[in-house]
PDB file of C-alpha atoms in Angstrom:
ATOM      1  CA  MET A 197     247.774 119.784 -54.794  1.00  0.00           C
ATOM      2  CA  GLY A 198     245.522 119.508 -57.813  1.00  0.00           C
ATOM      3  CA  ALA A 199     245.051 118.171 -61.297  1.00  0.00           C
ATOM      4  CA  ALA A 200     247.317 119.117 -64.181  1.00  0.00           C
ATOM      5  CA  GLN A 201     246.552 122.424 -65.858  1.00  0.00           C
ATOM      6  CA  ILE A 202     246.529 121.875 -69.626  1.00  0.00           C
ATOM      7  CA  HIS A 203     245.995 124.794 -71.981  1.00  0.00           C
ATOM      8  CA  PRO A 204     243.132 124.188 -74.441  1.00  0.00           C
ATOM      9  CA  THR A 205     245.499 124.417 -77.409  1.00  0.00           C
ATOM     10  CA  ALA A 206     247.957 121.845 -76.033  1.00  0.00           C
ATOM     11  CA  LEU A 207     247.880 118.255 -77.346  1.00  0.00           C
ATOM     12  CA  VAL A 208     248.409 115.567 -74.717  1.00  0.00           C
ATOM     13  CA  ALA A 209     248.336 111.949 -75.925  1.00  0.00           C
ATOM     14  CA  PRO A 210     245.949 109.623 -74.053  1.00  0.00           C
ATOM     15  CA  GLY A 211     248.802 107.470 -72.752  1.00  0.00           C
ATOM     16  CA  ALA A 212     250.774 110.348 -71.220  1.00  0.00           C
ATOM     17  CA  VAL A 213     250.888 110.544 -67.417  1.00  0.00           C
ATOM     18  CA  LEU A 214     250.975 113.994 -65.810  1.00  0.00           C
ATOM     19  CA  GLY A 215     251.545 114.435 -62.081  1.00  0.00           C
ATOM     20  CA  GLU A 216     249.758 116.804 -59.754  1.00  0.00           C
ATOM     21  CA  ASP A 217     249.960 120.523 -60.518  1.00  0.00           C
ATOM     22  CA  VAL A 218     251.783 120.016 -63.812  1.00  0.00           C
ATOM     23  CA  VAL A 219     251.287 122.977 -66.170  1.00  0.00           C
ATOM     24  CA  VAL A 220     251.246 122.473 -69.947  1.00  0.00           C
ATOM     25  CA  GLY A 221     251.358 125.733 -71.916  1.00  0.00           C
ATOM     26  CA  PRO A 222     249.759 126.751 -75.206  1.00  0.00           C
ATOM     27  CA  TYR A 223     250.456 124.671 -78.320  1.00  0.00           C
ATOM     28  CA  SER A 224     252.723 122.193 -76.518  1.00  0.00           C
ATOM     29  CA  ILE A 225     252.641 118.507 -77.497  1.00  0.00           C
ATOM     30  CA  ILE A 226     253.102 115.628 -75.051  1.00  0.00           C
ATOM     31  CA  GLY A 227     253.601 112.115 -76.461  1.00  0.00           C
ATOM     32  CA  GLU A 228     251.927 108.912 -75.377  1.00  0.00           C
ATOM     33  CA  HIS A 229     254.978 107.404 -73.625  1.00  0.00           C
ATOM     34  CA  VAL A 230     255.795 110.491 -71.552  1.00  0.00           C
ATOM     35  CA  ARG A 231     255.539 110.644 -67.754  1.00  0.00           C
ATOM     36  CA  VAL A 232     255.846 114.051 -66.081  1.00  0.00           C
ATOM     37  CA  GLY A 233     256.404 114.534 -62.345  1.00  0.00           C
ATOM     38  CA  ALA A 234     254.461 116.832 -60.053  1.00  0.00           C
ATOM     39  CA  ARG A 235     254.720 120.619 -60.309  1.00  0.00           C
ATOM     40  CA  THR A 236     256.697 120.526 -63.550  1.00  0.00           C
ATOM     41  CA  HIS A 237     256.010 123.523 -65.776  1.00  0.00           C
ATOM     42  CA  ILE A 238     256.009 123.045 -69.551  1.00  0.00           C
ATOM     43  CA  GLY A 239     255.925 126.345 -71.382  1.00  0.00           C
ATOM     44  CA  PRO A 240     254.344 127.159 -74.738  1.00  0.00           C
ATOM     45  CA  HIS A 241     255.338 125.458 -77.991  1.00  0.00           C
ATOM     46  CA  CYS A 242     257.285 122.627 -76.332  1.00  0.00           C
ATOM     47  CA  ALA A 243     257.407 119.084 -77.743  1.00  0.00           C
ATOM     48  CA  ILE A 244     258.044 116.216 -75.326  1.00  0.00           C
ATOM     49  CA  ASP A 245     257.894 112.708 -76.757  1.00  0.00           C
ATOM     50  CA  GLY A 246     259.699 109.371 -76.788  1.00  0.00           C
ATOM     51  CA  HIS A 247     259.913 107.033 -73.802  1.00  0.00           C
ATOM     52  CA  THR A 248     260.599 109.958 -71.504  1.00  0.00           C
ATOM     53  CA  VAL A 249     260.344 110.086 -67.717  1.00  0.00           C
ATOM     54  CA  ILE A 250     260.562 113.523 -66.101  1.00  0.00           C
ATOM     55  CA  GLY A 251     260.766 114.026 -62.345  1.00  0.00           C
ATOM     56  CA  PRO A 252     259.090 116.742 -60.263  1.00  0.00           C
ATOM     57  CA  ASP A 253     259.662 120.499 -60.232  1.00  0.00           C
ATOM     58  CA  ASN A 254     261.286 120.857 -63.643  1.00  0.00           C
ATOM     59  CA  HIS A 255     260.756 123.943 -65.793  1.00  0.00           C
ATOM     60  CA  PHE A 256     260.803 123.819 -69.595  1.00  0.00           C
ATOM     61  CA  TYR A 257     260.733 127.239 -71.241  1.00  0.00           C
ATOM     62  CA  ARG A 258     259.187 127.841 -74.661  1.00  0.00           C
ATOM     63  CA  PHE A 259     260.223 125.868 -77.742  1.00  0.00           C
ATOM     64  CA  CYS A 260     262.067 123.031 -75.979  1.00  0.00           C
ATOM     65  CA  SER A 261     262.276 119.713 -77.861  1.00  0.00           C
ATOM     66  CA  ILE A 262     262.680 116.883 -75.355  1.00  0.00           C
ATOM     67  CA  GLY A 263     262.807 113.124 -75.983  1.00  0.00           C
ATOM     68  CA  GLY A 264     263.296 113.251 -79.733  1.00  0.00           C
ATOM     69  CA  ILE A 265     264.883 110.308 -81.520  1.00  0.00           C
ATOM     70  CA  PRO A 266     268.700 110.228 -81.699  1.00  0.00           C
ATOM     71  CA  GLN A 267     270.503 112.042 -84.487  1.00  0.00           C
ATOM     72  CA  ASP A 268     272.333 108.834 -85.274  1.00  0.00           C
ATOM     73  CA  LYS A 269     272.080 106.947 -88.576  1.00  0.00           C
ATOM     74  CA  LYS A 270     272.385 103.641 -86.720  1.00  0.00           C
ATOM     75  CA  TYR A 271     269.122 104.283 -84.880  1.00  0.00           C
ATOM     76  CA  ALA A 272     266.521 101.813 -86.145  1.00  0.00           C
ATOM     77  CA  GLY A 273     263.464 102.730 -84.114  1.00  0.00           C
ATOM     78  CA  GLU A 274     264.363 100.922 -80.882  1.00  0.00           C
ATOM     79  CA  PRO A 275     262.323 102.040 -77.830  1.00  0.00           C
ATOM     80  CA  THR A 276     265.214 103.870 -76.192  1.00  0.00           C
ATOM     81  CA  ALA A 277     264.609 106.322 -73.373  1.00  0.00           C
ATOM     82  CA  LEU A 278     265.284 109.620 -71.649  1.00  0.00           C
ATOM     83  CA  GLU A 279     265.285 110.096 -67.877  1.00  0.00           C
ATOM     84  CA  ILE A 280     265.301 113.546 -66.253  1.00  0.00           C
ATOM     85  CA  GLY A 281     265.511 114.051 -62.486  1.00  0.00           C
ATOM     86  CA  ALA A 282     264.043 116.821 -60.332  1.00  0.00           C
ATOM     87  CA  GLY A 283     264.330 120.596 -60.270  1.00  0.00           C
ATOM     88  CA  ASN A 284     266.045 121.124 -63.605  1.00  0.00           C
ATOM     89  CA  THR A 285     265.679 124.264 -65.728  1.00  0.00           C
ATOM     90  CA  PHE A 286     265.653 124.072 -69.529  1.00  0.00           C
ATOM     91  CA  ARG A 287     265.686 127.432 -71.286  1.00  0.00           C
ATOM     92  CA  GLU A 288     264.494 128.252 -74.798  1.00  0.00           C
ATOM     93  CA  PHE A 289     265.160 125.872 -77.724  1.00  0.00           C
ATOM     94  CA  VAL A 290     266.964 123.204 -75.684  1.00  0.00           C
ATOM     95  CA  THR A 291     267.011 119.783 -77.378  1.00  0.00           C
ATOM     96  CA  VAL A 292     267.574 116.502 -75.535  1.00  0.00           C
ATOM     97  CA  ASN A 293     267.501 113.165 -77.387  1.00  0.00           C
ATOM     98  CA  THR A 294     266.816 109.628 -76.218  1.00  0.00           C
ATOM     99  CA  GLY A 295     269.540 106.952 -76.129  1.00  0.00           C
ATOM    100  CA  THR A 296     270.626 104.322 -78.627  1.00  0.00           C
ATOM    101  CA  ALA A 297     270.870 100.552 -78.587  1.00  0.00           C
ATOM    102  CA  GLN A 298     274.626 100.846 -79.144  1.00  0.00           C
ATOM    103  CA  ASP A 299     275.063 102.288 -75.636  1.00  0.00           C
ATOM    104  CA  VAL A 300     273.020 101.992 -72.425  1.00  0.00           C
ATOM    105  CA  GLY A 301     269.897 102.963 -74.353  1.00  0.00           C
ATOM    106  CA  THR A 302     268.983 105.842 -72.017  1.00  0.00           C
ATOM    107  CA  THR A 303     270.032 109.472 -71.895  1.00  0.00           C
ATOM    108  CA  ARG A 304     270.039 110.679 -68.280  1.00  0.00           C
ATOM    109  CA  LEU A 305     270.114 113.987 -66.427  1.00  0.00           C
ATOM    110  CA  GLY A 306     270.197 114.256 -62.634  1.00  0.00           C
ATOM    111  CA  ASP A 307     268.781 117.019 -60.438  1.00  0.00           C
ATOM    112  CA  ASP A 308     269.009 120.818 -60.242  1.00  0.00           C
ATOM    113  CA  ASN A 309     270.794 121.316 -63.544  1.00  0.00           C
ATOM    114  CA  TRP A 310     270.640 124.693 -65.300  1.00  0.00           C
ATOM    115  CA  ILE A 311     270.526 124.236 -69.073  1.00  0.00           C
ATOM    116  CA  MET A 312     270.550 127.537 -70.968  1.00  0.00           C
ATOM    117  CA  ALA A 313     269.123 128.417 -74.390  1.00  0.00           C
ATOM    118  CA  TYR A 314     269.976 126.495 -77.571  1.00  0.00           C
ATOM    119  CA  VAL A 315     271.869 123.719 -75.771  1.00  0.00           C
ATOM    120  CA  HIS A 316     271.857 120.316 -77.489  1.00  0.00           C
ATOM    121  CA  ILE A 317     272.261 117.151 -75.385  1.00  0.00           C
ATOM    122  CA  ALA A 318     272.688 114.190 -77.710  1.00  0.00           C
ATOM    123  CA  HIS A 319     271.899 110.511 -77.337  1.00  0.00           C
ATOM    124  CA  ASP A 320     273.260 108.475 -74.422  1.00  0.00           C
ATOM    125  CA  CYS A 321     274.716 111.452 -72.555  1.00  0.00           C
ATOM    126  CA  GLN A 322     274.904 110.874 -68.817  1.00  0.00           C
ATOM    127  CA  LEU A 323     274.744 114.096 -66.797  1.00  0.00           C
ATOM    128  CA  GLY A 324     274.940 114.339 -63.020  1.00  0.00           C
ATOM    129  CA  SER A 325     273.412 117.056 -60.861  1.00  0.00           C
ATOM    130  CA  HIS A 326     273.973 120.793 -60.226  1.00  0.00           C
ATOM    131  CA  ILE A 327     275.545 121.252 -63.660  1.00  0.00           C
ATOM    132  CA  VAL A 328     275.476 124.605 -65.478  1.00  0.00           C
ATOM    133  CA  ILE A 329     275.563 124.523 -69.282  1.00  0.00           C
ATOM    134  CA  ALA A 330     275.572 127.970 -70.844  1.00  0.00           C
ATOM    135  CA  ASN A 331     273.989 129.145 -74.094  1.00  0.00           C
ATOM    136  CA  SER A 332     274.525 127.216 -77.334  1.00  0.00           C
ATOM    137  CA  VAL A 333     276.732 124.468 -75.892  1.00  0.00           C
ATOM    138  CA  GLN A 334     276.644 121.376 -78.122  1.00  0.00           C
ATOM    139  CA  LEU A 335     277.120 117.950 -76.530  1.00  0.00           C
ATOM    140  CA  ALA A 336     277.718 115.041 -78.911  1.00  0.00           C
ATOM    141  CA  GLY A 337     276.639 111.507 -78.079  1.00  0.00           C
ATOM    142  CA  HIS A 338     277.838 109.330 -75.192  1.00  0.00           C
ATOM    143  CA  ILE A 339     279.274 112.189 -73.111  1.00  0.00           C
ATOM    144  CA  HIS A 340     279.499 111.865 -69.318  1.00  0.00           C
ATOM    145  CA  ILE A 341     279.512 114.985 -67.113  1.00  0.00           C
ATOM    146  CA  GLY A 342     280.019 114.913 -63.348  1.00  0.00           C
ATOM    147  CA  ASP A 343     278.194 116.882 -60.664  1.00  0.00           C
ATOM    148  CA  TRP A 344     278.736 120.654 -60.371  1.00  0.00           C
ATOM    149  CA  ALA A 345     280.565 120.964 -63.694  1.00  0.00           C
ATOM    150  CA  ILE A 346     280.227 124.265 -65.592  1.00  0.00           C
ATOM    151  CA  ILE A 347     280.481 124.573 -69.392  1.00  0.00           C
ATOM    152  CA  GLY A 348     280.780 128.047 -70.897  1.00  0.00           C
ATOM    153  CA  GLY A 349     278.696 129.264 -73.813  1.00  0.00           C
ATOM    154  CA  LEU A 350     279.295 128.263 -77.450  1.00  0.00           C
ATOM    155  CA  SER A 351     281.479 125.322 -76.439  1.00  0.00           C
ATOM    156  CA  ALA A 352     281.415 121.980 -78.232  1.00  0.00           C
ATOM    157  CA  VAL A 353     282.216 118.600 -76.688  1.00  0.00           C
ATOM    158  CA  HIS A 354     283.302 115.593 -78.765  1.00  0.00           C
ATOM    159  CA  GLN A 355     281.460 112.294 -78.479  1.00  0.00           C
ATOM    160  CA  PHE A 356     282.533 109.888 -75.700  1.00  0.00           C
ATOM    161  CA  VAL A 357     284.329 112.646 -73.763  1.00  0.00           C
ATOM    162  CA  ARG A 358     284.081 112.590 -69.976  1.00  0.00           C
ATOM    163  CA  ILE A 359     284.054 115.807 -67.937  1.00  0.00           C
ATOM    164  CA  GLY A 360     284.742 115.338 -64.255  1.00  0.00           C
ATOM    165  CA  ALA A 361     282.903 116.735 -61.265  1.00  0.00           C
ATOM    166  CA  HIS A 362     283.512 120.422 -60.421  1.00  0.00           C
ATOM    167  CA  ALA A 363     285.396 121.026 -63.674  1.00  0.00           C
ATOM    168  CA  MET A 364     284.935 124.434 -65.298  1.00  0.00           C
ATOM    169  CA  ILE A 365     285.217 124.921 -69.060  1.00  0.00           C
ATOM    170  CA  GLY A 366     285.486 128.453 -70.422  1.00  0.00           C
ATOM    171  CA  GLY A 367     283.301 129.727 -73.249  1.00  0.00           C
ATOM    172  CA  THR A 368     283.942 128.870 -76.923  1.00  0.00           C
ATOM    173  CA  SER A 369     286.028 125.855 -75.971  1.00  0.00           C
ATOM    174  CA  SER A 370     286.410 122.747 -78.107  1.00  0.00           C
ATOM    175  CA  VAL A 371     286.697 119.703 -75.859  1.00  0.00           C
ATOM    176  CA  ARG A 372     288.113 116.621 -77.591  1.00  0.00           C
ATOM    177  CA  GLN A 373     289.605 114.704 -74.671  1.00  0.00           C
ATOM    178  CA  ASP A 374     288.577 113.979 -71.101  1.00  0.00           C
ATOM    179  CA  VAL A 375     288.648 116.848 -68.619  1.00  0.00           C
ATOM    180  CA  PRO A 376     289.608 115.632 -65.135  1.00  0.00           C
ATOM    181  CA  PRO A 377     287.502 116.619 -62.132  1.00  0.00           C
ATOM    182  CA  TYR A 378     288.229 119.945 -60.405  1.00  0.00           C
ATOM    183  CA  VAL A 379     290.164 121.327 -63.393  1.00  0.00           C
ATOM    184  CA  ILE A 380     289.547 124.746 -64.952  1.00  0.00           C
ATOM    185  CA  GLY A 381     290.539 125.808 -68.447  1.00  0.00           C
ATOM    186  CA  ALA A 382     289.424 126.889 -71.921  1.00  0.00           C
ATOM    187  CA  GLY A 383     290.465 127.013 -75.554  1.00  0.00           C
ATOM    188  CA  ASP A 384     290.371 125.307 -78.925  1.00  0.00           C
ATOM    189  CA  SER A 385     291.461 122.688 -78.083  1.00  0.00           C
ATOM    190  CA  PHE A 386     290.624 122.915 -74.385  1.00  0.00           C
ATOM    191  CA  ARG A 387     293.689 123.464 -72.222  1.00  0.00           C
ATOM    192  CA  PRO A 388     293.702 123.139 -68.429  1.00  0.00           C
ATOM    193  CA  VAL A 389     295.230 126.010 -66.465  1.00  0.00           C
ATOM    194  CA  GLY A 390     294.703 124.962 -62.845  1.00  0.00           C
ATOM    195  CA  ILE A 391     292.278 123.827 -60.173  1.00  0.00           C
ATOM    196  CA  ASN A 392     288.825 125.385 -59.822  1.00  0.00           C
ATOM    197  CA  ALA A 393     289.779 126.638 -56.370  1.00  0.00           C
ATOM    198  CA  GLU A 394     287.146 129.374 -56.069  1.00  0.00           C
ATOM    199  CA  GLY A 395     284.304 127.084 -57.074  1.00  0.00           C
ATOM    200  CA  LEU A 396     285.487 124.376 -54.687  1.00  0.00           C
ATOM    201  CA  SER A 397     285.710 126.756 -51.727  1.00  0.00           C
ATOM    202  CA  ARG A 398     282.163 127.958 -52.424  1.00  0.00           C
ATOM    203  CA  ARG A 399     280.985 124.352 -52.265  1.00  0.00           C
ATOM    204  CA  GLY A 400     282.521 123.602 -48.905  1.00  0.00           C
ATOM    205  CA  PHE A 401     285.889 122.141 -49.816  1.00  0.00           C
ATOM    206  CA  THR A 402     288.415 122.943 -47.106  1.00  0.00           C
ATOM    207  CA  PRO A 403     291.690 124.789 -47.760  1.00  0.00           C
ATOM    208  CA  ALA A 404     293.455 121.482 -47.154  1.00  0.00           C
ATOM    209  CA  ASP A 405     291.319 119.796 -49.838  1.00  0.00           C
ATOM    210  CA  VAL A 406     292.098 122.547 -52.342  1.00  0.00           C
ATOM    211  CA  GLN A 407     295.814 122.454 -51.572  1.00  0.00           C
ATOM    212  CA  ALA A 408     295.888 118.679 -51.978  1.00  0.00           C
ATOM    213  CA  LEU A 409     294.254 119.048 -55.392  1.00  0.00           C
ATOM    214  CA  LYS A 410     296.742 121.746 -56.381  1.00  0.00           C
ATOM    215  CA  ASP A 411     299.551 119.373 -55.424  1.00  0.00           C
ATOM    216  CA  ALA A 412     297.912 116.634 -57.487  1.00  0.00           C
ATOM    217  CA  TYR A 413     297.559 119.010 -60.440  1.00  0.00           C
ATOM    218  CA  LYS A 414     301.293 119.719 -60.351  1.00  0.00           C
ATOM    219  CA  ILE A 415     302.021 116.002 -60.425  1.00  0.00           C
ATOM    220  CA  LEU A 416     299.637 115.466 -63.321  1.00  0.00           C
ATOM    221  CA  TYR A 417     300.576 118.447 -65.478  1.00  0.00           C
ATOM    222  CA  ARG A 418     303.862 120.031 -64.409  1.00  0.00           C
ATOM    223  CA  ARG A 419     306.295 117.184 -63.963  1.00  0.00           C
ATOM    224  CA  GLN A 420     306.303 116.131 -67.624  1.00  0.00           C
ATOM    225  CA  LEU A 421     304.913 112.735 -66.644  1.00  0.00           C
ATOM    226  CA  SER A 422     302.770 110.461 -68.773  1.00  0.00           C
ATOM    227  CA  VAL A 423     299.273 109.807 -67.462  1.00  0.00           C
ATOM    228  CA  GLU A 424     300.374 106.343 -66.367  1.00  0.00           C
ATOM    229  CA  GLN A 425     303.331 107.769 -64.460  1.00  0.00           C
ATOM    230  CA  ALA A 426     301.149 110.470 -62.901  1.00  0.00           C
ATOM    231  CA  VAL A 427     298.660 107.837 -61.767  1.00  0.00           C
ATOM    232  CA  GLU A 428     301.460 105.921 -60.076  1.00  0.00           C
ATOM    233  CA  ALA A 429     302.711 109.071 -58.351  1.00  0.00           C
ATOM    234  CA  LEU A 430     299.208 110.053 -57.193  1.00  0.00           C
ATOM    235  CA  ALA A 431     298.539 106.521 -55.957  1.00  0.00           C
ATOM    236  CA  ALA A 432     301.741 106.660 -53.903  1.00  0.00           C
ATOM    237  CA  LEU A 433     300.684 110.030 -52.495  1.00  0.00           C
ATOM    238  CA  GLN A 434     297.287 108.646 -51.536  1.00  0.00           C
ATOM    239  CA  ALA A 435     298.870 105.640 -49.872  1.00  0.00           C
ATOM    240  CA  GLU A 436     300.768 108.024 -47.619  1.00  0.00           C
ATOM    241  CA  ARG A 437     297.669 110.074 -46.633  1.00  0.00           C
ATOM    242  CA  PRO A 438     294.530 108.079 -47.553  1.00  0.00           C
ATOM    243  CA  THR A 439     292.132 110.043 -45.345  1.00  0.00           C
ATOM    244  CA  GLU A 440     293.500 113.538 -45.874  1.00  0.00           C
ATOM    245  CA  ALA A 441     292.189 114.308 -49.349  1.00  0.00           C
ATOM    246  CA  PRO A 442     289.363 112.082 -50.643  1.00  0.00           C
ATOM    247  CA  ALA A 443     289.011 114.472 -53.596  1.00  0.00           C
ATOM    248  CA  VAL A 444     292.405 113.317 -54.851  1.00  0.00           C
ATOM    249  CA  GLN A 445     291.113 109.743 -54.878  1.00  0.00           C
ATOM    250  CA  THR A 446     288.227 110.900 -57.072  1.00  0.00           C
ATOM    251  CA  LEU A 447     290.758 112.418 -59.481  1.00  0.00           C
ATOM    252  CA  LEU A 448     292.802 109.225 -59.425  1.00  0.00           C
ATOM    253  CA  ASP A 449     289.767 107.042 -60.175  1.00  0.00           C
ATOM    254  CA  PHE A 450     288.837 109.307 -63.102  1.00  0.00           C
ATOM    255  CA  LEU A 451     292.314 109.066 -64.622  1.00  0.00           C
ATOM    256  CA  ARG A 452     292.323 105.288 -64.344  1.00  0.00           C
ATOM    257  CA  ALA A 453     288.985 105.087 -66.161  1.00  0.00           C
ATOM    258  CA  SER A 454     289.889 107.470 -69.008  1.00  0.00           C
ATOM    259  CA  SER A 455     289.861 105.879 -72.446  1.00  0.00           C
ATOM    260  CA  ARG A 456     290.242 108.959 -74.686  1.00  0.00           C
ATOM    261  CA  GLY A 457     293.189 110.429 -72.832  1.00  0.00           C
ATOM    262  CA  ILE A 458     293.053 113.675 -70.899  1.00  0.00           C
ATOM    263  CA  ALA A 459     293.249 117.267 -72.114  1.00  0.00           C
ATOM    264  CA  ARG A 460     296.747 118.701 -71.875  1.00  0.00           C
ATOM    265  CA  PRO A 461     298.095 122.266 -71.460  1.00  0.00           C
TER     266      PRO A 461
END
């Protein structure tokens, strides 16, 4: 373990805190309120500012802009923040903004996320861990994304939308309503087509788990029920077998919390 390696052309503000073995590449700029965890690599021509806390083992490729002020006309200079966990990858030209006073005030990303080139993550987004966001995806403000979700390239997500854990969104989709966990689909507007069975099996879900989710999907989307009616039917199903499919309970909790309504076929 050693001191940070800062290229002579980089500009690091006196108040910035860099952990052990951090690398700062040529012509990058680090602001005075930035804290960077150990072994994080910041490539050339990156700008990291704002009240930004970055965990260990992250990798920012060239031309990233991290911790910039929100693109929100209501922003009035409040000291809002950005928090990034450990082991994330940010490819070229990724932009991530700090939060706003109108929400929790902090944009957050978890661990081991893979953020590809030209992705924009707007103010107050709350991202979990192990998420893949492909090239040129645009996330508006206040979006919540669960663990292991995948968003295909050139997709756009409306503000305040929630995307559940293990959901998979195909490329060039326009997402205007909540996408329940475990669901796969695509389109403009996004339309669900089934359960992300292959992805779930790769992540250790049992055949019984996947079948239970397929049964839940049929209740939610194929019985011509309203969301309220589907919630009642799923709750009754869970009451009959509460320990058999905890993933269904996750789906049920998501539906109960939805405020924008869910995407429909």
